[in-house]
């Protein structure tokens, strides 16, 4: 225990004194969270722009209440009915500066839209169709035969910060585990520190145990900082009931990615080689695991490949317990899989472990 405590303290001090390691382990992932959280914080329904050319009765006679309800999703720019105004309106639509131009000839309402963006054109068509139907009802004085009831469920969906926090936290845990273990082993081996430990009454189990302890504590600190920043009113993360299950998930994830770092550090001979191997492993895994963006629209082969990556399962379970109200049923299978993954890779790393460069 004395050797374990001394090694843990030495590793912790070495990590805190290495400013580059502190930056890339703690600050760098947090910068991504703050940046992406600010960029996507106000993401919502995109507003459409409609150019009204001349008098369009269905728009001009809209009740104020109906106009106010459309204000958040539709902006109407009114121009005169001249030929020049019509040409300018159509040019705006062609260039993408407006989603549609509307004119009225007698009882016919004419909409011009661009087919280049089917989503925006479909939105403006739907909005104008709704306005025309309401105008028809007012003109005939007959109530509609059917009524559509709607309920907003957007508060139950995953907002950007609810998705970004577990994804980026999982990526941070993966980086800390792989880079921390790989760099530490290679650096200590090159500086002959491991050789001195070999000659001292210290076992490989104590060395690895100290590395695990330091990384788990560091991962818990990352989790606390991530959740504290994301929960600020500016970002608006809302933690679900059993969010604390993220802590054992982080611990198991740390063990899994430490095993990768131990494997890399066992046979890498230089810090540059360890850095290159760690980058090759972590960066593709982060993108293929949905840590930065959802994979629902990705090709099938990408989703199939992501299912065999440990980071994918860690991110999915973290999102479930932090943002979707998940519980033990979401966390336990992933924790077991991560621990099994860690045991297998640690066993392989122990076979390749070298105390010296020779």
Protein backbone atom coordinates (compact mmCIF):
# COMPACT_ATOMS: atom_id res chain seq x y z
CA UNK A 1 0.00 0.00 0.00
CA UNK A 2 2.88 2.36 0.76
CA UNK A 3 4.33 1.79 -2.73
CA UNK A 4 0.89 2.28 -4.27
CA UNK A 5 0.32 5.57 -2.40
CA UNK A 6 3.79 6.90 -3.24
CA UNK A 7 3.42 6.07 -6.93
CA UNK A 8 -0.07 7.59 -7.06
CA UNK A 9 1.20 10.82 -5.50
CA UNK A 10 4.18 10.94 -7.87
CA UNK A 11 1.98 10.40 -10.92
CA UNK A 12 -0.53 13.02 -9.78
CA UNK A 13 2.21 15.59 -9.19
CA UNK A 14 3.81 14.80 -12.54
CA UNK A 15 0.48 15.25 -14.32
CA UNK A 16 -0.34 18.55 -12.61
CA UNK A 17 3.15 19.93 -13.34
CA UNK A 18 2.81 19.08 -17.03
CA UNK A 19 0.82 22.05 -18.33
CA UNK A 20 0.36 20.52 -21.77
CA UNK A 21 -1.10 17.34 -20.24
CA UNK A 22 -3.46 19.36 -18.01
CA UNK A 23 -4.59 21.44 -20.99
CA UNK A 24 -5.31 18.53 -23.34
CA UNK A 25 -6.80 16.34 -20.60
CA UNK A 26 -9.01 18.84 -18.76
CA UNK A 27 -9.24 22.16 -20.58
CA UNK A 28 -9.35 21.08 -24.23
CA UNK A 29 -12.51 18.90 -24.02
CA UNK A 30 -14.17 21.55 -21.85
CA UNK A 31 -13.49 24.16 -24.55
CA UNK A 32 -15.40 22.01 -27.04
CA UNK A 33 -18.34 21.77 -24.65
CA UNK A 34 -18.46 25.54 -24.09
CA UNK A 35 -18.03 26.31 -27.79
CA UNK A 36 -20.58 23.81 -29.15
CA UNK A 37 -22.96 24.54 -26.30
CA UNK A 38 -22.93 28.24 -27.18
CA UNK A 39 -23.21 27.63 -30.94
CA UNK A 40 -26.21 25.31 -30.71
CA UNK A 41 -27.82 26.79 -27.60
CA UNK A 42 -30.55 28.69 -29.47
CA UNK A 43 -31.05 26.17 -32.23
CA UNK A 44 -34.76 25.89 -32.99
CA UNK A 45 -37.27 26.19 -35.80
CA UNK A 46 -35.80 28.12 -38.73
CA UNK A 47 -37.81 31.17 -39.75
CA UNK A 48 -39.06 31.37 -43.35
CA UNK A 49 -39.14 34.58 -45.42
CA UNK A 50 -41.99 35.30 -47.82
CA UNK A 51 -42.04 38.28 -50.21
CA UNK A 52 -45.55 39.64 -50.82
CA UNK A 53 -45.80 41.32 -54.23
CA UNK A 54 -48.58 43.91 -54.26
CA UNK A 55 -51.95 43.27 -52.61
CA UNK A 56 -52.50 39.69 -51.51
CA UNK A 57 -55.89 39.55 -49.85
CA UNK A 58 -55.33 36.31 -47.90
CA UNK A 59 -52.33 37.94 -46.21
CA UNK A 60 -53.71 41.45 -45.82
CA UNK A 61 -56.94 40.25 -44.19
CA UNK A 62 -55.30 37.90 -41.72
CA UNK A 63 -56.51 38.56 -38.16
CA UNK A 64 -53.90 40.07 -35.86
CA UNK A 65 -54.00 37.01 -33.61
CA UNK A 66 -53.19 34.68 -36.51
CA UNK A 67 -50.44 37.01 -37.74
CA UNK A 68 -48.91 37.10 -34.26
CA UNK A 69 -48.87 33.28 -34.11
CA UNK A 70 -46.94 33.13 -37.39
CA UNK A 71 -44.42 35.77 -36.41
CA UNK A 72 -41.94 33.27 -34.95
CA UNK A 73 -41.86 31.08 -38.07
CA UNK A 74 -42.71 33.41 -40.96
CA UNK A 75 -41.49 36.87 -41.95
CA UNK A 76 -43.54 38.65 -44.63
CA UNK A 77 -41.85 41.39 -46.66
CA UNK A 78 -44.42 43.46 -48.57
CA UNK A 79 -43.53 45.26 -51.83
CA UNK A 80 -45.59 47.12 -54.42
CA UNK A 81 -47.20 45.28 -57.32
CA UNK A 82 -45.02 46.71 -60.08
CA UNK A 83 -43.25 44.55 -62.64
CA UNK A 84 -39.88 45.63 -61.25
CA UNK A 85 -40.91 44.58 -57.72
CA UNK A 86 -42.02 41.22 -59.07
CA UNK A 87 -38.70 40.66 -60.83
CA UNK A 88 -36.79 41.61 -57.68
CA UNK A 89 -38.90 39.23 -55.58
CA UNK A 90 -38.28 36.33 -57.96
CA UNK A 91 -34.56 37.16 -58.02
CA UNK A 92 -34.49 36.98 -54.21
CA UNK A 93 -36.01 33.52 -54.36
CA UNK A 94 -33.48 32.35 -56.98
CA UNK A 95 -30.55 33.63 -54.91
CA UNK A 96 -31.85 32.09 -51.70
CA UNK A 97 -32.49 35.41 -49.96
CA UNK A 98 -36.20 34.56 -49.65
CA UNK A 99 -38.05 31.26 -49.39
CA UNK A 100 -40.93 32.29 -51.61
CA UNK A 101 -42.72 35.11 -53.46
CA UNK A 102 -46.52 35.29 -53.40
CA UNK A 103 -48.94 37.15 -55.68
CA UNK A 104 -52.73 37.14 -55.99
CA UNK A 105 -54.76 37.40 -59.21
CA UNK A 106 -58.44 37.51 -58.35
CA UNK A 107 -59.18 34.36 -56.41
CA UNK A 108 -55.93 32.62 -57.32
CA UNK A 109 -52.95 32.86 -54.97
CA UNK A 110 -49.67 32.24 -56.79
CA UNK A 111 -46.57 31.06 -54.93
CA UNK A 112 -43.08 31.01 -56.46
CA UNK A 113 -40.44 29.01 -54.60
CA UNK A 114 -37.06 27.43 -55.26
CA UNK A 115 -36.88 23.65 -55.60
CA UNK A 116 -33.19 23.64 -54.66
CA UNK A 117 -33.98 23.31 -50.94
CA UNK A 118 -36.88 20.91 -50.52
CA UNK A 119 -37.11 21.41 -46.77
CA UNK A 120 -37.46 25.19 -46.94
CA UNK A 121 -39.80 25.08 -49.95
CA UNK A 122 -41.98 22.47 -48.22
CA UNK A 123 -42.15 24.63 -45.10
CA UNK A 124 -43.22 27.79 -46.93
CA UNK A 125 -45.78 25.85 -48.99
CA UNK A 126 -47.27 24.38 -45.84
CA UNK A 127 -47.46 27.75 -44.13
CA UNK A 128 -49.11 29.47 -47.10
CA UNK A 129 -51.51 26.57 -47.60
CA UNK A 130 -52.59 26.93 -43.98
CA UNK A 131 -53.16 30.67 -44.45
CA UNK A 132 -55.25 30.08 -47.60
CA UNK A 133 -57.37 27.43 -45.86
CA UNK A 134 -58.07 29.78 -42.99
CA UNK A 135 -59.01 32.52 -45.46
CA UNK A 136 -61.44 30.12 -47.19
CA UNK A 137 -63.07 29.33 -43.86
CA UNK A 138 -63.49 33.01 -43.08
CA UNK A 139 -64.96 33.65 -46.53
CA UNK A 140 -67.52 30.83 -46.36
CA UNK A 141 -68.34 31.29 -42.70
CA UNK A 142 -68.37 27.52 -42.26
CA UNK A 143 -66.37 25.92 -39.45
CA UNK A 144 -64.00 23.13 -40.48
CA UNK A 145 -65.37 19.61 -40.36
CA UNK A 146 -62.27 18.34 -38.56
CA UNK A 147 -59.94 19.92 -36.04
CA UNK A 148 -56.33 19.00 -35.38
CA UNK A 149 -55.17 19.02 -31.78
CA UNK A 150 -51.43 19.41 -31.16
CA UNK A 151 -49.23 19.11 -28.09
CA UNK A 152 -45.66 20.36 -27.88
CA UNK A 153 -43.27 17.60 -26.83
CA UNK A 154 -40.04 19.48 -27.47
CA UNK A 155 -39.15 19.50 -23.77
CA UNK A 156 -38.97 15.69 -23.89
CA UNK A 157 -36.58 15.65 -26.84
CA UNK A 158 -32.81 15.79 -26.57
CA UNK A 159 -31.70 19.38 -26.90
CA UNK A 160 -28.17 20.07 -28.18
CA UNK A 161 -26.62 20.45 -24.73
CA UNK A 162 -28.28 17.22 -23.57
CA UNK A 163 -26.54 15.39 -26.44
CA UNK A 164 -23.23 17.26 -26.37
CA UNK A 165 -22.47 16.86 -22.66
CA UNK A 166 -22.42 13.01 -22.47
CA UNK A 167 -20.74 12.73 -25.88
CA UNK A 168 -17.91 15.15 -25.15
CA UNK A 169 -17.51 13.84 -21.61
CA UNK A 170 -17.09 10.31 -22.99
CA UNK A 171 -14.50 11.61 -25.45
CA UNK A 172 -12.66 13.40 -22.62
CA UNK A 173 -12.59 10.19 -20.54
CA UNK A 174 -11.25 8.26 -23.53
CA UNK A 175 -8.52 10.82 -24.21
CA UNK A 176 -7.46 10.97 -20.58
CA UNK A 177 -7.25 7.19 -20.30
CA UNK A 178 -5.40 6.43 -23.51
CA UNK A 179 -3.00 9.37 -23.55
CA UNK A 180 -2.35 9.34 -19.81
CA UNK A 181 -1.38 5.68 -19.61
CA UNK A 182 0.55 5.55 -22.89
CA UNK A 183 2.59 8.71 -22.28
CA UNK A 184 3.30 7.86 -18.66
CA UNK A 185 4.64 4.39 -19.40
CA UNK A 186 6.76 5.48 -22.36
CA UNK A 187 8.15 8.53 -20.52
CA UNK A 188 9.02 6.57 -17.39
CA UNK A 189 10.62 3.82 -19.45
CA UNK A 190 12.80 6.28 -21.43
CA UNK A 191 13.83 8.10 -18.26
CA UNK A 192 14.75 4.76 -16.62
CA UNK A 193 12.20 5.35 -13.85
CA UNK A 194 10.57 2.01 -14.53
CA UNK A 195 13.99 0.34 -14.36
CA UNK A 196 14.54 1.83 -10.91
CA UNK A 197 11.10 0.65 -9.85
CA UNK A 198 11.94 -2.80 -11.21
CA UNK A 199 14.98 -2.96 -8.90
CA UNK A 200 12.89 -1.63 -6.02
CA UNK A 201 10.34 -3.73 -4.12
CA UNK A 202 7.51 -2.57 -6.42
CA UNK A 203 5.32 -4.86 -8.53
CA UNK A 204 3.84 -4.10 -11.93
CA UNK A 205 0.43 -4.36 -10.25
CA UNK A 206 1.29 -1.39 -8.02
CA UNK A 207 2.46 0.68 -10.99
CA UNK A 208 -0.71 -0.03 -12.99
CA UNK A 209 -2.91 0.39 -9.91
CA UNK A 210 -1.47 3.83 -9.22
CA UNK A 211 -2.07 4.85 -12.82
CA UNK A 212 -5.66 3.63 -12.58
CA UNK A 213 -6.28 5.50 -9.34
CA UNK A 214 -4.94 8.80 -10.66
CA UNK A 215 -6.93 8.53 -13.89
CA UNK A 216 -10.19 7.65 -12.12
CA UNK A 217 -9.84 10.65 -9.80
CA UNK A 218 -9.03 12.86 -12.79
CA UNK A 219 -12.06 11.50 -14.69
CA UNK A 220 -14.35 12.25 -11.73
CA UNK A 221 -12.96 15.80 -11.65
CA UNK A 222 -13.68 16.11 -15.38
CA UNK A 223 -17.23 14.88 -14.83
CA UNK A 224 -17.86 17.38 -12.03
CA UNK A 225 -16.54 20.30 -14.10
CA UNK A 226 -18.48 19.22 -17.21
CA UNK A 227 -21.78 18.89 -15.37
CA UNK A 228 -21.23 22.12 -13.44
CA UNK A 229 -20.54 24.15 -16.60
CA UNK A 230 -23.28 22.51 -18.70
CA UNK A 231 -25.86 23.01 -15.91
CA UNK A 232 -25.36 26.78 -15.87
CA UNK A 233 -28.52 28.65 -16.99
CA UNK A 234 -26.68 29.85 -20.10
CA UNK A 235 -26.31 26.26 -21.39
CA UNK A 236 -29.31 24.71 -19.65
CA UNK A 237 -28.39 21.05 -19.11
CA UNK A 238 -31.18 19.30 -17.18
CA UNK A 239 -30.02 16.22 -15.34
CA UNK A 240 -32.47 13.33 -15.11
CA UNK A 241 -33.31 11.33 -11.98
CA UNK A 242 -30.48 8.79 -11.93
CA UNK A 243 -27.76 10.99 -13.41
CA UNK A 244 -25.37 9.81 -10.68
CA UNK A 245 -25.05 6.53 -12.59
CA UNK A 246 -22.71 8.47 -14.86
CA UNK A 247 -20.05 8.15 -12.13
CA UNK A 248 -19.70 4.33 -12.23
CA UNK A 249 -19.96 4.56 -16.01
CA UNK A 250 -17.07 7.04 -16.04
CA UNK A 251 -15.04 4.75 -13.76
CA UNK A 252 -15.63 1.73 -16.00
CA UNK A 253 -14.94 3.80 -19.12
CA UNK A 254 -11.69 5.01 -17.59
CA UNK A 255 -10.59 1.42 -16.97
CA UNK A 256 -11.47 0.43 -20.54
CA UNK A 257 -9.51 3.26 -22.14
CA UNK A 258 -6.65 2.93 -19.70
CA UNK A 259 -6.27 -0.64 -20.95
CA UNK A 260 -5.89 0.74 -24.49
CA UNK A 261 -3.29 3.21 -23.21
CA UNK A 262 -1.44 0.45 -21.37
CA UNK A 263 -1.38 -1.63 -24.54
CA UNK A 264 -0.02 1.31 -26.57
CA UNK A 265 2.50 2.21 -23.86
CA UNK A 266 3.69 -1.38 -23.58
CA UNK A 267 5.23 -1.52 -27.04
CA UNK A 268 5.64 2.14 -28.11
CA UNK A 269 9.28 3.17 -27.81
CA UNK A 270 8.99 6.97 -27.95
CA UNK A 271 6.51 9.64 -26.88
CA UNK A 272 6.02 10.54 -30.54
CA UNK A 273 5.10 6.98 -31.40
CA UNK A 274 2.71 6.79 -28.43
CA UNK A 275 1.10 10.08 -29.49
CA UNK A 276 0.64 8.91 -33.07
CA UNK A 277 -0.86 5.57 -32.07
CA UNK A 278 -3.18 7.19 -29.53
CA UNK A 279 -4.38 9.74 -32.10
CA UNK A 280 -5.04 6.99 -34.66
CA UNK A 281 -7.16 5.15 -32.10
CA UNK A 282 -9.07 7.99 -30.39
CA UNK A 283 -9.93 10.45 -33.17
CA UNK A 284 -11.62 7.98 -35.56
CA UNK A 285 -13.33 6.31 -32.61
CA UNK A 286 -14.74 9.66 -31.41
CA UNK A 287 -16.26 10.47 -34.82
CA UNK A 288 -17.53 6.92 -35.39
CA UNK A 289 -19.05 6.68 -31.91
CA UNK A 290 -21.37 9.68 -32.10
CA UNK A 291 -19.46 11.76 -29.54
CA UNK A 292 -19.71 14.91 -31.69
CA UNK A 293 -22.85 14.36 -33.78
CA UNK A 294 -25.71 11.82 -34.00
CA UNK A 295 -25.26 8.77 -36.22
CA UNK A 296 -28.93 8.28 -37.17
CA UNK A 297 -28.31 9.59 -40.68
CA UNK A 298 -24.96 7.83 -41.13
CA UNK A 299 -24.51 4.94 -43.60
CA UNK A 300 -25.33 1.50 -42.29
CA UNK A 301 -21.69 0.36 -42.35
CA UNK A 302 -20.73 3.27 -40.08
CA UNK A 303 -23.43 2.37 -37.55
CA UNK A 304 -22.42 -1.28 -37.70
CA UNK A 305 -18.77 -0.39 -37.09
CA UNK A 306 -19.67 1.95 -34.23
CA UNK A 307 -21.43 -0.89 -32.41
CA UNK A 308 -18.12 -2.64 -31.75
CA UNK A 309 -16.39 0.47 -30.34
CA UNK A 310 -16.32 0.90 -26.54
CA UNK A 311 -16.75 4.67 -26.78
CA UNK A 312 -20.04 4.25 -28.65
CA UNK A 313 -21.54 2.23 -25.80
CA UNK A 314 -20.13 4.58 -23.16
CA UNK A 315 -21.60 7.65 -24.90
CA UNK A 316 -24.98 5.96 -25.42
CA UNK A 317 -25.24 4.88 -21.78
CA UNK A 318 -24.10 8.31 -20.54
CA UNK A 319 -26.74 10.00 -22.67
CA UNK A 320 -29.38 7.61 -21.35
CA UNK A 321 -28.70 8.28 -17.66
CA UNK A 322 -27.90 11.99 -17.99
CA UNK A 323 -30.49 13.15 -20.52
CA UNK A 324 -33.13 10.50 -21.20
CA UNK A 325 -34.13 9.35 -17.74
CA UNK A 326 -32.38 5.98 -18.05
CA UNK A 327 -31.42 3.81 -15.10
CA UNK A 328 -29.62 0.63 -14.13
CA UNK A 329 -30.98 -1.23 -17.15
CA UNK A 330 -29.07 1.17 -19.43
CA UNK A 331 -25.92 1.36 -17.32
CA UNK A 332 -25.23 -2.17 -16.06
CA UNK A 333 -24.79 -3.99 -19.41
CA UNK A 334 -22.43 -1.26 -20.62
CA UNK A 335 -20.46 -1.30 -17.37
CA UNK A 336 -20.05 -5.07 -17.63
CA UNK A 337 -18.94 -4.85 -21.27
CA UNK A 338 -16.41 -2.11 -20.52
CA UNK A 339 -14.94 -4.05 -17.59
CA UNK A 340 -14.65 -7.19 -19.72
CA UNK A 341 -12.97 -5.16 -22.48
CA UNK A 342 -10.57 -3.67 -19.90
CA UNK A 343 -9.72 -7.11 -18.47
CA UNK A 344 -8.90 -8.60 -21.88
CA UNK A 345 -6.72 -5.69 -23.04
CA UNK A 346 -4.96 -5.39 -19.67
CA UNK A 347 -4.07 -9.08 -19.84
CA UNK A 348 -2.60 -8.56 -23.31
CA UNK A 349 -0.74 -5.44 -22.15
CA UNK A 350 0.75 -7.34 -19.19
CA UNK A 351 2.23 -9.86 -21.61
CA UNK A 352 3.86 -7.06 -23.59
CA UNK A 353 4.90 -4.95 -20.58
CA UNK A 354 8.60 -4.05 -20.45
CA UNK A 355 10.41 -2.40 -17.54
CA UNK A 356 13.25 -1.18 -19.75
CA UNK A 357 13.80 -0.13 -23.38
CA UNK A 358 16.15 -3.05 -23.95
